[in-house]
JSON list of C-alpha atoms in Angstrom, two decimals:
[
{"chain": "V", "resi": 1381, "resn": "ARG", "atom": "CA", "xyz": [150.43, 118.85, 98.08]},
{"chain": "V", "resi": 1382, "resn": "GLN", "atom": "CA", "xyz": [148.49, 118.07, 101.27]},
{"chain": "V", "resi": 1383, "resn": "LYS", "atom": "CA", "xyz": [146.41, 121.23, 100.82]},
{"chain": "V", "resi": 1384, "resn": "PHE", "atom": "CA", "xyz": [145.46, 120.18, 97.28]},
{"chain": "V", "resi": 1385, "resn": "GLU", "atom": "CA", "xyz": [144.58, 116.68, 98.51]},
{"chain": "V", "resi": 1386, "resn": "GLN", "atom": "CA", "xyz": [142.28, 118.13, 101.19]},
{"chain": "V", "resi": 1387, "resn": "LEU", "atom": "CA", "xyz": [140.63, 120.42, 98.61]},
{"chain": "V", "resi": 1388, "resn": "ARG", "atom": "CA", "xyz": [139.98, 117.43, 96.37]},
{"chain": "V", "resi": 1389, "resn": "ILE", "atom": "CA", "xyz": [138.49, 115.42, 99.24]},
{"chain": "V", "resi": 1390, "resn": "ASP", "atom": "CA", "xyz": [136.28, 118.36, 100.24]},
{"chain": "V", "resi": 1391, "resn": "ALA", "atom": "CA", "xyz": [135.09, 118.79, 96.65]},
{"chain": "V", "resi": 1392, "resn": "ASP", "atom": "CA", "xyz": [134.23, 115.08, 96.40]},
{"chain": "V", "resi": 1393, "resn": "SER", "atom": "CA", "xyz": [132.33, 115.26, 99.70]},
{"chain": "V", "resi": 1394, "resn": "ALA", "atom": "CA", "xyz": [130.38, 118.33, 98.53]},
{"chain": "V", "resi": 1395, "resn": "HIS", "atom": "CA", "xyz": [129.53, 116.57, 95.25]},
{"chain": "V", "resi": 1396, "resn": "ASN", "atom": "CA", "xyz": [128.26, 113.46, 97.07]},
{"chain": "V", "resi": 1397, "resn": "LEU", "atom": "CA", "xyz": [126.20, 115.60, 99.46]},
{"chain": "V", "resi": 1398, "resn": "SER", "atom": "CA", "xyz": [124.66, 117.52, 96.57]},
{"chain": "V", "resi": 1399, "resn": "LEU", "atom": "CA", "xyz": [123.65, 114.24, 94.87]},
{"chain": "V", "resi": 1400, "resn": "PHE", "atom": "CA", "xyz": [122.04, 113.09, 98.12]},
{"chain": "V", "resi": 1401, "resn": "PHE", "atom": "CA", "xyz": [120.02, 116.32, 98.41]},
{"chain": "V", "resi": 1402, "resn": "ILE", "atom": "CA", "xyz": [118.92, 116.17, 94.77]},
{"chain": "V", "resi": 1403, "resn": "GLY", "atom": "CA", "xyz": [117.76, 112.58, 95.33]},
{"chain": "V", "resi": 1404, "resn": "ALA", "atom": "CA", "xyz": [115.90, 113.61, 98.49]},
{"chain": "V", "resi": 1405, "resn": "ILE", "atom": "CA", "xyz": [114.16, 116.46, 96.63]},
{"chain": "V", "resi": 1406, "resn": "ILE", "atom": "CA", "xyz": [113.09, 114.14, 93.81]},
{"chain": "V", "resi": 1407, "resn": "ALA", "atom": "CA", "xyz": [111.84, 111.52, 96.29]},
{"chain": "V", "resi": 1408, "resn": "ASN", "atom": "CA", "xyz": [109.89, 114.23, 98.14]},
{"chain": "V", "resi": 1409, "resn": "HIS", "atom": "CA", "xyz": [108.22, 115.35, 94.90]},
{"chain": "V", "resi": 1410, "resn": "VAL", "atom": "CA", "xyz": [107.30, 111.78, 93.93]},
{"chain": "V", "resi": 1411, "resn": "ILE", "atom": "CA", "xyz": [105.84, 111.06, 97.37]},
{"chain": "V", "resi": 1412, "resn": "SER", "atom": "CA", "xyz": [103.92, 114.34, 97.30]},
{"chain": "V", "resi": 1413, "resn": "ALA", "atom": "CA", "xyz": [102.50, 113.53, 93.86]},
{"chain": "V", "resi": 1414, "resn": "ILE", "atom": "CA", "xyz": [101.35, 110.09, 95.02]},
{"chain": "V", "resi": 1415, "resn": "ASP", "atom": "CA", "xyz": [99.76, 111.64, 98.11]},
{"chain": "V", "resi": 1416, "resn": "ALA", "atom": "CA", "xyz": [97.99, 114.28, 95.99]},
{"chain": "V", "resi": 1417, "resn": "VAL", "atom": "CA", "xyz": [96.59, 111.60, 93.67]},
{"chain": "V", "resi": 1418, "resn": "PHE", "atom": "CA", "xyz": [95.41, 109.55, 96.63]},
{"chain": "V", "resi": 1419, "resn": "LEU", "atom": "CA", "xyz": [93.73, 112.53, 98.31]},
{"chain": "V", "resi": 1420, "resn": "THR", "atom": "CA", "xyz": [92.12, 113.62, 95.04]},
{"chain": "V", "resi": 1421, "resn": "HIS", "atom": "CA", "xyz": [90.87, 110.08, 94.50]},
{"chain": "V", "resi": 1422, "resn": "ASN", "atom": "CA", "xyz": [89.22, 110.04, 97.94]},
{"chain": "V", "resi": 1423, "resn": "TYR", "atom": "CA", "xyz": [87.74, 113.51, 97.46]},
{"chain": "V", "resi": 1424, "resn": "GLU", "atom": "CA", "xyz": [86.30, 112.69, 94.05]},
{"chain": "V", "resi": 1425, "resn": "LYS", "atom": "CA", "xyz": [84.94, 109.40, 95.36]},
{"chain": "V", "resi": 1426, "resn": "GLU", "atom": "CA", "xyz": [83.02, 111.22, 98.11]},
{"chain": "V", "resi": 1427, "resn": "ARG", "atom": "CA", "xyz": [81.90, 114.06, 95.84]},
{"chain": "V", "resi": 1428, "resn": "LEU", "atom": "CA", "xyz": [80.78, 112.08, 92.80]},
{"chain": "V", "resi": 1429, "resn": "GLY", "atom": "CA", "xyz": [79.49, 108.96, 94.46]},
{"chain": "V", "resi": 1430, "resn": "ASN", "atom": "CA", "xyz": [79.15, 106.35, 91.72]},
{"chain": "V", "resi": 1431, "resn": "VAL", "atom": "CA", "xyz": [82.11, 107.45, 89.59]},
{"chain": "V", "resi": 1432, "resn": "ASN", "atom": "CA", "xyz": [85.00, 105.00, 89.70]},
{"chain": "V", "resi": 1433, "resn": "VAL", "atom": "CA", "xyz": [88.51, 106.45, 89.66]},
{"chain": "V", "resi": 1434, "resn": "ASP", "atom": "CA", "xyz": [91.26, 103.93, 89.08]},
{"chain": "V", "resi": 1435, "resn": "TRP", "atom": "CA", "xyz": [94.90, 104.98, 89.12]},
{"chain": "V", "resi": 1436, "resn": "HIS", "atom": "CA", "xyz": [98.14, 103.09, 88.67]},
{"chain": "V", "resi": 1437, "resn": "PHE", "atom": "CA", "xyz": [101.65, 104.31, 89.40]},
{"chain": "V", "resi": 1438, "resn": "GLY", "atom": "CA", "xyz": [104.68, 102.48, 88.08]},
{"chain": "V", "resi": 1439, "resn": "ALA", "atom": "CA", "xyz": [108.40, 103.09, 87.91]},
{"chain": "V", "resi": 1440, "resn": "ASP", "atom": "CA", "xyz": [110.99, 101.17, 85.92]},
{"chain": "V", "resi": 1441, "resn": "PRO", "atom": "CA", "xyz": [114.56, 101.79, 87.12]},
{"chain": "V", "resi": 1442, "resn": "VAL", "atom": "CA", "xyz": [116.03, 99.93, 84.15]},
{"chain": "V", "resi": 1443, "resn": "ASP", "atom": "CA", "xyz": [114.93, 102.47, 81.54]},
{"chain": "V", "resi": 1444, "resn": "SER", "atom": "CA", "xyz": [114.37, 105.33, 84.03]},
{"chain": "V", "resi": 1445, "resn": "SER", "atom": "CA", "xyz": [110.67, 105.72, 83.31]},
{"chain": "V", "resi": 1446, "resn": "VAL", "atom": "CA", "xyz": [107.78, 106.69, 85.55]},
{"chain": "V", "resi": 1447, "resn": "ASN", "atom": "CA", "xyz": [104.16, 106.08, 84.57]},
{"chain": "V", "resi": 1448, "resn": "LEU", "atom": "CA", "xyz": [100.94, 107.38, 86.08]},
{"chain": "V", "resi": 1449, "resn": "THR", "atom": "CA", "xyz": [97.62, 106.24, 84.63]},
{"chain": "V", "resi": 1450, "resn": "VAL", "atom": "CA", "xyz": [94.22, 107.54, 85.74]},
{"chain": "V", "resi": 1451, "resn": "ASN", "atom": "CA", "xyz": [90.94, 106.02, 84.51]},
{"chain": "V", "resi": 1452, "resn": "LEU", "atom": "CA", "xyz": [87.52, 107.56, 85.19]},
{"chain": "V", "resi": 1453, "resn": "GLN", "atom": "CA", "xyz": [84.38, 105.47, 84.76]},
{"chain": "V", "resi": 1454, "resn": "PHE", "atom": "CA", "xyz": [80.98, 107.16, 84.87]}
]
């Protein structure tokens, strides 16, 4: 009975750790995407001069949605 209890505890710990790593991977991807948009914005601003690039990033935890809007004005 004690062996089964320890196996159950170990399985719960492994599950929690896997959720943490999945969350860290998703956060890393989101941060990388934001950084890429920012760097692209700066590059395009230098390259094109008078072209305005406007971007908005939004996340809504209530309905689990993420929005990214990019507007280019020539």
